[in-house]
Amino acid sequence: MSNKVHLGHTARKRFGQNFLTDSNIINRIVSAIAPDNDHIMVEIGPGLAALTEPAAESIDRLIVIELDRDLVERLQRHPMLKDKLEIHQGDALQFDFKQLLRDGKKLKVFGNLPYNISTPLMFHLFSFAEHISNMHFMLQKEVVLRLSAAPGSKAYGRLTVMAQYYCQVVPVLEVPPESFTPPPKVDSAVVRLVPYEQRPWPCQDIKLLESITATAFNMRRKTLRNNLKQLLSDEDFSSLGIDAGLRPEQISVSQYVAMANYLYNKRI
Ligand code: SAM
C-alpha cells in the first residue's frame, strides 16, 4: 500500500515527514507529555495529528506550529480539533515562542520532530528555556544518546554540553522504524528535557559558552590546549584547575561554564 492510500497524504521527505502510526507508542508518548491546562501546550510539527488528537483530548487549547500548508489545511478542517487548535503555519526554527506566553503560564513543548532540523531547533528552543516547563521530543536515537551522554563517552559533544547546561535530560523510550509511515532509516527515541529553574552552573555570558564549546569540539581528537589556544593560555588553564592536555569530551559541563565565566571576567 502506498503512503498516500494509507495516510491520505504523500509524506514529504524535505519536511522530514515520518508519521507515527503505532497506537501503543503514541499513547506512551502522550502519557509522558501529560498535557494539562496549567501550561501553554505547544506541538511542533503536528502532521496528521497522531499525537495532536490524543494530546488535545483532555485540554482546552493546543497550539501547533506546522510548516506544510497542506497539513495546516487538513488541521483547520479536523472535526474534533478545529475548536481547540491555535494553528501557526510556519517554520518552528524562526518561531518566537515568547509570543505564546500569557496568564503567567509556562510552555510545555512537544513533537515528533523532523530529524533534519532537530539539532538547530533544540538550540533555538534553549534560548527560550526560562519560559519552558518541559519538552518531549521524538528524535533520532543517536541524538538522544548525544543529549544524555556523560563526559568521556563518544557521544559527548557540543550538543550534550549545551543541552545539559540548560536542562535535565531524561531518555523516555526507544521507538523502532516500524512505528512510523514511512519508516525512517534510523532508530528513534523520545527524550524529556526539563529546563532548570535554578541552573546548577550559571553562566555569565551564554555567547561565550557557545563559542568555547563550538571551538573546543571543532577538532575532537586534539587537546583543549590546542583547540582553545586563541582563548586560554596554560596559565589560564592552571588558574581554572583544568588539565589542558585533556580532550574536549573529557571536560564536564561545569568546567566549560567555568572557562566561559573566567574569560568573561578577564575581559571586563
Ligand atoms: N507529529 C506527526 C506524527 O507524529 O506523525 C508528524 C511528525 S513528522 C516526523 C514532522 C512534522 O513536522 C511534519 O508534519 C512536517 O511537515 C513538520 N515540519 C517539518 N519541518 C518543520 C518546520 N521547520 N517547522 C514546523 N514544522 C515542520
Short mmCIF file of C-alpha atoms and ligand atoms in Angstrom, two decimals:
data_model
loop_
_atom_site.label_atom_id
_atom_site.label_comp_id
_atom_site.label_asym_id
_atom_site.label_seq_id
_atom_site.Cartn_x
_atom_site.Cartn_y
_atom_site.Cartn_z
CA MET A 1 0.00 0.00 0.00
CA SER A 2 1.39 3.44 -0.86
CA ASN A 3 1.74 6.09 1.84
CA LYS A 4 -0.88 8.16 0.04
CA VAL A 5 -3.53 5.45 0.21
CA HIS A 6 -2.67 4.64 3.78
CA LEU A 7 -2.49 8.19 5.15
CA GLY A 8 -4.40 10.24 2.58
CA HIS A 9 -1.27 12.36 2.24
CA THR A 10 2.03 11.78 0.47
CA ALA A 11 4.85 12.05 3.01
CA ARG A 12 7.26 14.85 2.05
CA LYS A 13 10.85 13.97 2.62
CA ARG A 14 12.03 17.57 2.61
CA PHE A 15 9.79 18.25 5.61
CA GLY A 16 11.11 15.20 7.46
CA GLN A 17 7.68 13.57 7.38
CA ASN A 18 7.61 10.18 9.11
CA PHE A 19 4.17 9.82 10.61
CA LEU A 20 3.60 7.90 13.83
CA THR A 21 1.14 5.07 13.27
CA ASP A 22 1.73 2.81 16.30
CA SER A 23 -1.05 3.49 18.82
CA ASN A 24 0.82 1.88 21.70
CA ILE A 25 3.80 4.18 21.19
CA ILE A 26 1.51 7.20 20.66
CA ASN A 27 -0.25 6.51 23.99
CA ARG A 28 3.03 6.12 25.82
CA ILE A 29 4.32 9.42 24.44
CA VAL A 30 1.14 11.31 25.32
CA SER A 31 1.23 9.86 28.88
CA ALA A 32 4.81 11.10 29.20
CA ILE A 33 3.79 14.57 27.96
CA ALA A 34 0.85 14.67 30.42
CA PRO A 35 -0.99 17.58 28.72
CA ASP A 36 -2.67 19.99 31.15
CA ASN A 37 -4.42 23.35 31.24
CA ASP A 38 -1.93 24.85 33.70
CA HIS A 39 0.63 25.18 30.92
CA ILE A 40 0.53 26.51 27.40
CA MET A 41 0.77 23.31 25.40
CA VAL A 42 2.69 23.59 22.11
CA GLU A 43 3.25 20.92 19.49
CA ILE A 44 5.87 21.29 16.77
CA GLY A 45 5.02 19.54 13.51
CA PRO A 46 1.57 18.05 14.24
CA GLY A 47 1.42 16.48 10.77
CA LEU A 48 -1.59 14.19 10.52
CA ALA A 49 -2.42 14.71 14.21
CA ALA A 50 -1.21 11.35 15.53
CA LEU A 51 -0.08 12.99 18.78
CA THR A 52 -2.30 16.06 18.45
CA GLU A 53 -5.62 14.20 18.80
CA PRO A 54 -4.86 12.29 22.00
CA ALA A 55 -2.92 15.24 23.45
CA ALA A 56 -5.83 17.63 22.86
CA GLU A 57 -8.41 15.27 24.34
CA SER A 58 -8.02 16.35 27.97
CA ILE A 59 -7.17 20.05 27.47
CA ASP A 60 -8.92 23.22 26.27
CA ARG A 61 -6.33 24.59 23.88
CA LEU A 62 -3.33 23.30 21.97
CA ILE A 63 -1.01 25.47 19.93
CA VAL A 64 0.57 23.82 16.89
CA ILE A 65 3.31 25.00 14.54
CA GLU A 66 3.33 23.31 11.14
CA LEU A 67 5.32 24.20 8.04
CA ASP A 68 3.42 22.15 5.44
CA ARG A 69 0.45 24.21 4.16
CA ASP A 70 -1.49 21.11 3.03
CA LEU A 71 -1.29 19.67 6.52
CA VAL A 72 -2.32 23.01 8.01
CA GLU A 73 -5.45 22.97 5.81
CA ARG A 74 -6.29 19.47 6.98
CA LEU A 75 -5.87 20.50 10.60
CA GLN A 76 -8.14 23.52 10.07
CA ARG A 77 -10.87 21.16 8.87
CA HIS A 78 -10.32 18.49 11.54
CA PRO A 79 -13.78 17.98 13.12
CA MET A 80 -12.65 17.23 16.66
CA LEU A 81 -9.68 19.59 16.78
CA LYS A 82 -10.71 22.71 14.94
CA ASP A 83 -12.09 24.48 18.04
CA LYS A 84 -9.15 23.55 20.25
CA LEU A 85 -6.22 24.26 18.00
CA GLU A 86 -4.39 27.54 17.55
CA ILE A 87 -2.55 26.87 14.31
CA HIS A 88 0.60 28.71 13.29
CA GLN A 89 1.71 27.95 9.75
CA GLY A 90 5.46 28.45 9.51
CA ASP A 91 8.95 27.36 10.38
CA ALA A 92 9.48 26.41 14.03
CA LEU A 93 13.15 27.37 13.62
CA GLN A 94 12.12 31.01 13.13
CA PHE A 95 9.28 30.98 15.61
CA ASP A 96 9.25 33.40 18.53
CA PHE A 97 7.99 31.15 21.33
CA LYS A 98 7.76 34.13 23.69
CA GLN A 99 4.74 35.45 21.77
CA LEU A 100 2.74 32.47 23.11
CA LEU A 101 3.19 33.40 26.76
CA ARG A 102 0.10 34.52 28.64
CA ASP A 103 -1.54 34.39 32.08
CA GLY A 104 1.86 33.79 33.74
CA LYS A 105 1.89 30.21 32.41
CA LYS A 106 4.97 28.41 31.14
CA LEU A 107 5.13 26.39 27.95
CA LYS A 108 5.21 22.62 27.58
CA VAL A 109 6.57 21.85 24.13
CA PHE A 110 6.46 18.50 22.36
CA GLY A 111 6.75 16.94 18.94
CA ASN A 112 7.88 14.14 16.74
CA LEU A 113 10.47 16.38 15.16
CA PRO A 114 11.63 16.48 11.56
CA TYR A 115 15.05 14.89 12.05
CA ASN A 116 16.77 17.15 9.52
CA ILE A 117 16.25 20.21 11.74
CA SER A 118 16.14 18.70 15.22
CA THR A 119 19.55 19.94 16.43
CA PRO A 120 19.17 23.60 15.35
CA LEU A 121 15.60 23.51 16.63
CA MET A 122 16.77 22.43 20.07
CA PHE A 123 19.36 25.22 20.13
CA HIS A 124 16.58 27.63 19.15
CA LEU A 125 14.36 26.33 21.97
CA PHE A 126 17.15 26.55 24.54
CA SER A 127 17.08 30.31 24.03
CA PHE A 128 13.52 30.25 25.45
CA ALA A 129 14.40 27.80 28.27
CA GLU A 130 13.33 30.13 31.10
CA HIS A 131 9.78 30.14 29.69
CA ILE A 132 9.55 26.37 29.20
CA SER A 133 8.47 23.90 31.87
CA ASN A 134 9.44 20.80 29.88
CA MET A 135 9.86 19.41 26.37
CA HIS A 136 9.26 15.93 24.96
CA PHE A 137 10.72 15.16 21.59
CA MET A 138 10.98 12.19 19.29
CA LEU A 139 14.46 12.30 17.81
CA GLN A 140 16.96 10.04 16.15
CA LYS A 141 18.13 7.66 18.87
CA GLU A 142 21.69 8.81 18.20
CA VAL A 143 20.71 12.40 19.07
CA VAL A 144 19.10 11.25 22.33
CA LEU A 145 22.35 9.44 23.16
CA ARG A 146 24.24 12.66 22.48
CA LEU A 147 21.88 14.73 24.61
CA SER A 148 22.21 12.39 27.59
CA ALA A 149 25.90 11.43 27.21
CA ALA A 150 28.35 11.53 30.11
CA PRO A 151 31.80 13.13 29.80
CA GLY A 152 34.37 10.72 28.40
CA SER A 153 31.94 8.97 26.07
CA LYS A 154 31.98 9.09 22.29
CA ALA A 155 28.53 10.67 22.10
CA TYR A 156 29.55 13.57 24.38
CA GLY A 157 29.83 16.79 22.37
CA ARG A 158 28.72 20.37 21.97
CA LEU A 159 25.02 19.46 21.89
CA THR A 160 25.46 17.50 25.16
CA VAL A 161 27.12 20.40 26.94
CA MET A 162 24.59 22.99 25.81
CA ALA A 163 21.56 20.73 26.50
CA GLN A 164 22.82 19.76 29.95
CA TYR A 165 23.67 23.37 30.73
CA TYR A 166 20.02 24.34 30.22
CA CYS A 167 18.13 21.17 31.04
CA GLN A 168 17.90 17.93 32.91
CA VAL A 169 17.87 15.28 30.16
CA VAL A 170 15.85 12.07 30.61
CA PRO A 171 15.59 9.43 27.86
CA VAL A 172 12.00 8.15 27.91
CA LEU A 173 11.57 5.38 25.34
CA GLU A 174 13.06 3.85 22.21
CA VAL A 175 10.94 3.63 19.08
CA PRO A 176 11.63 1.27 16.15
CA PRO A 177 11.28 2.38 12.50
CA GLU A 178 8.13 0.20 12.05
CA SER A 179 6.20 2.57 14.32
CA PHE A 180 6.20 5.19 11.54
CA THR A 181 4.87 5.51 7.97
CA PRO A 182 7.09 5.74 6.03
CA PRO A 183 9.66 4.12 8.36
CA PRO A 184 12.76 6.28 8.91
CA LYS A 185 16.15 4.75 8.12
CA VAL A 186 17.30 5.18 11.72
CA ASP A 187 16.16 4.14 15.19
CA SER A 188 14.30 6.78 17.16
CA ALA A 189 13.83 7.65 20.80
CA VAL A 190 11.80 10.03 22.92
CA VAL A 191 13.57 12.34 25.34
CA ARG A 192 12.31 14.62 28.10
CA LEU A 193 14.18 17.92 28.57
CA VAL A 194 13.41 19.81 31.76
CA PRO A 195 14.91 23.32 31.84
CA TYR A 196 16.42 24.11 35.25
CA GLU A 197 14.62 26.75 37.31
CA GLN A 198 17.97 27.41 39.00
CA ARG A 199 20.83 26.39 36.74
CA PRO A 200 23.43 24.38 38.67
CA TRP A 201 26.28 26.23 36.92
CA PRO A 202 25.14 29.74 35.98
CA CYS A 203 26.95 31.24 33.03
CA GLN A 204 27.58 34.99 32.84
CA ASP A 205 27.67 35.15 29.06
CA ILE A 206 25.95 32.40 27.10
CA LYS A 207 27.52 33.53 23.81
CA LEU A 208 30.94 32.81 25.30
CA LEU A 209 29.87 29.32 26.37
CA GLU A 210 28.53 28.71 22.86
CA SER A 211 31.73 29.84 21.21
CA ILE A 212 34.02 27.95 23.62
CA THR A 213 32.13 24.69 23.10
CA ALA A 214 32.00 25.20 19.31
CA THR A 215 35.76 25.84 19.22
CA ALA A 216 36.65 23.07 21.69
CA PHE A 217 34.71 20.39 19.80
CA ASN A 218 35.81 21.59 16.39
CA MET A 219 38.60 19.01 16.45
CA ARG A 220 37.68 16.28 18.88
CA ARG A 221 40.98 14.46 18.69
CA LYS A 222 43.01 17.49 19.69
CA THR A 223 43.65 18.66 23.24
CA LEU A 224 41.94 21.61 24.88
CA ARG A 225 45.27 23.45 24.78
CA ASN A 226 45.37 23.11 21.01
CA ASN A 227 41.72 23.82 20.31
CA LEU A 228 41.40 26.78 22.67
CA LYS A 229 44.84 28.35 22.25
CA GLN A 230 43.36 31.59 20.88
CA LEU A 231 41.26 31.96 24.02
CA LEU A 232 43.07 30.44 27.01
CA SER A 233 46.75 30.09 27.93
CA ASP A 234 48.40 27.36 30.00
CA GLU A 235 48.37 29.84 32.87
CA ASP A 236 44.62 30.33 32.47
CA PHE A 237 44.05 26.56 32.49
CA SER A 238 46.09 26.19 35.64
CA SER A 239 44.16 29.02 37.38
CA LEU A 240 41.00 27.14 36.39
CA GLY A 241 42.40 23.83 37.67
CA ILE A 242 41.71 22.20 34.29
CA ASP A 243 44.24 19.91 32.64
CA ALA A 244 44.88 21.48 29.20
CA GLY A 245 46.14 18.13 27.91
CA LEU A 246 42.65 16.61 28.07
CA ARG A 247 40.40 16.16 25.04
CA PRO A 248 37.18 18.19 24.71
CA GLU A 249 34.95 15.19 25.52
CA GLN A 250 36.69 14.73 28.88
CA ILE A 251 35.57 18.12 30.19
CA SER A 252 32.40 18.42 32.27
CA VAL A 253 29.59 20.94 31.71
CA SER A 254 30.60 22.80 34.90
CA GLN A 255 34.19 23.05 33.62
CA TYR A 256 33.02 24.53 30.30
CA VAL A 257 30.92 27.06 32.22
CA ALA A 258 33.94 27.83 34.45
CA MET A 259 36.01 28.56 31.32
CA ALA A 260 33.31 30.87 29.92
CA ASN A 261 32.96 32.75 33.23
CA TYR A 262 36.74 33.02 33.58
CA LEU A 263 37.01 34.58 30.12
CA TYR A 264 34.08 36.87 30.81
CA ASN A 265 35.68 38.19 34.00
CA LYS A 266 39.05 38.53 32.34
CA ARG A 267 37.58 40.63 29.53
CA ILE A 268 35.58 43.11 31.62
N1 SAM B 1 3.52 14.72 14.55
C1 SAM B 1 3.31 13.91 13.38
C2 SAM B 1 3.45 12.46 13.75
O1 SAM B 1 4.00 12.18 14.82
O2 SAM B 1 3.00 11.60 12.98
C3 SAM B 1 4.28 14.28 12.25
C4 SAM B 1 5.74 14.14 12.58
S1 SAM B 1 6.80 14.36 11.20
C5 SAM B 1 8.23 13.49 11.77
C6 SAM B 1 7.39 16.03 11.31
C7 SAM B 1 6.35 17.12 11.11
O3 SAM B 1 6.99 18.40 11.21
C8 SAM B 1 5.69 17.10 9.75
O4 SAM B 1 4.31 17.35 9.90
C9 SAM B 1 6.35 18.26 8.99
O5 SAM B 1 5.56 18.81 7.97
C10 SAM B 1 6.60 19.24 10.12
N2 SAM B 1 7.72 20.16 9.87
C11 SAM B 1 8.82 19.96 9.10
N3 SAM B 1 9.66 21.00 9.16
C12 SAM B 1 9.08 21.90 10.01
C13 SAM B 1 9.44 23.20 10.49
N4 SAM B 1 10.59 23.76 10.12
N5 SAM B 1 8.59 23.84 11.33
C14 SAM B 1 7.41 23.27 11.70
N6 SAM B 1 7.01 22.04 11.29
C15 SAM B 1 7.83 21.36 10.46
#
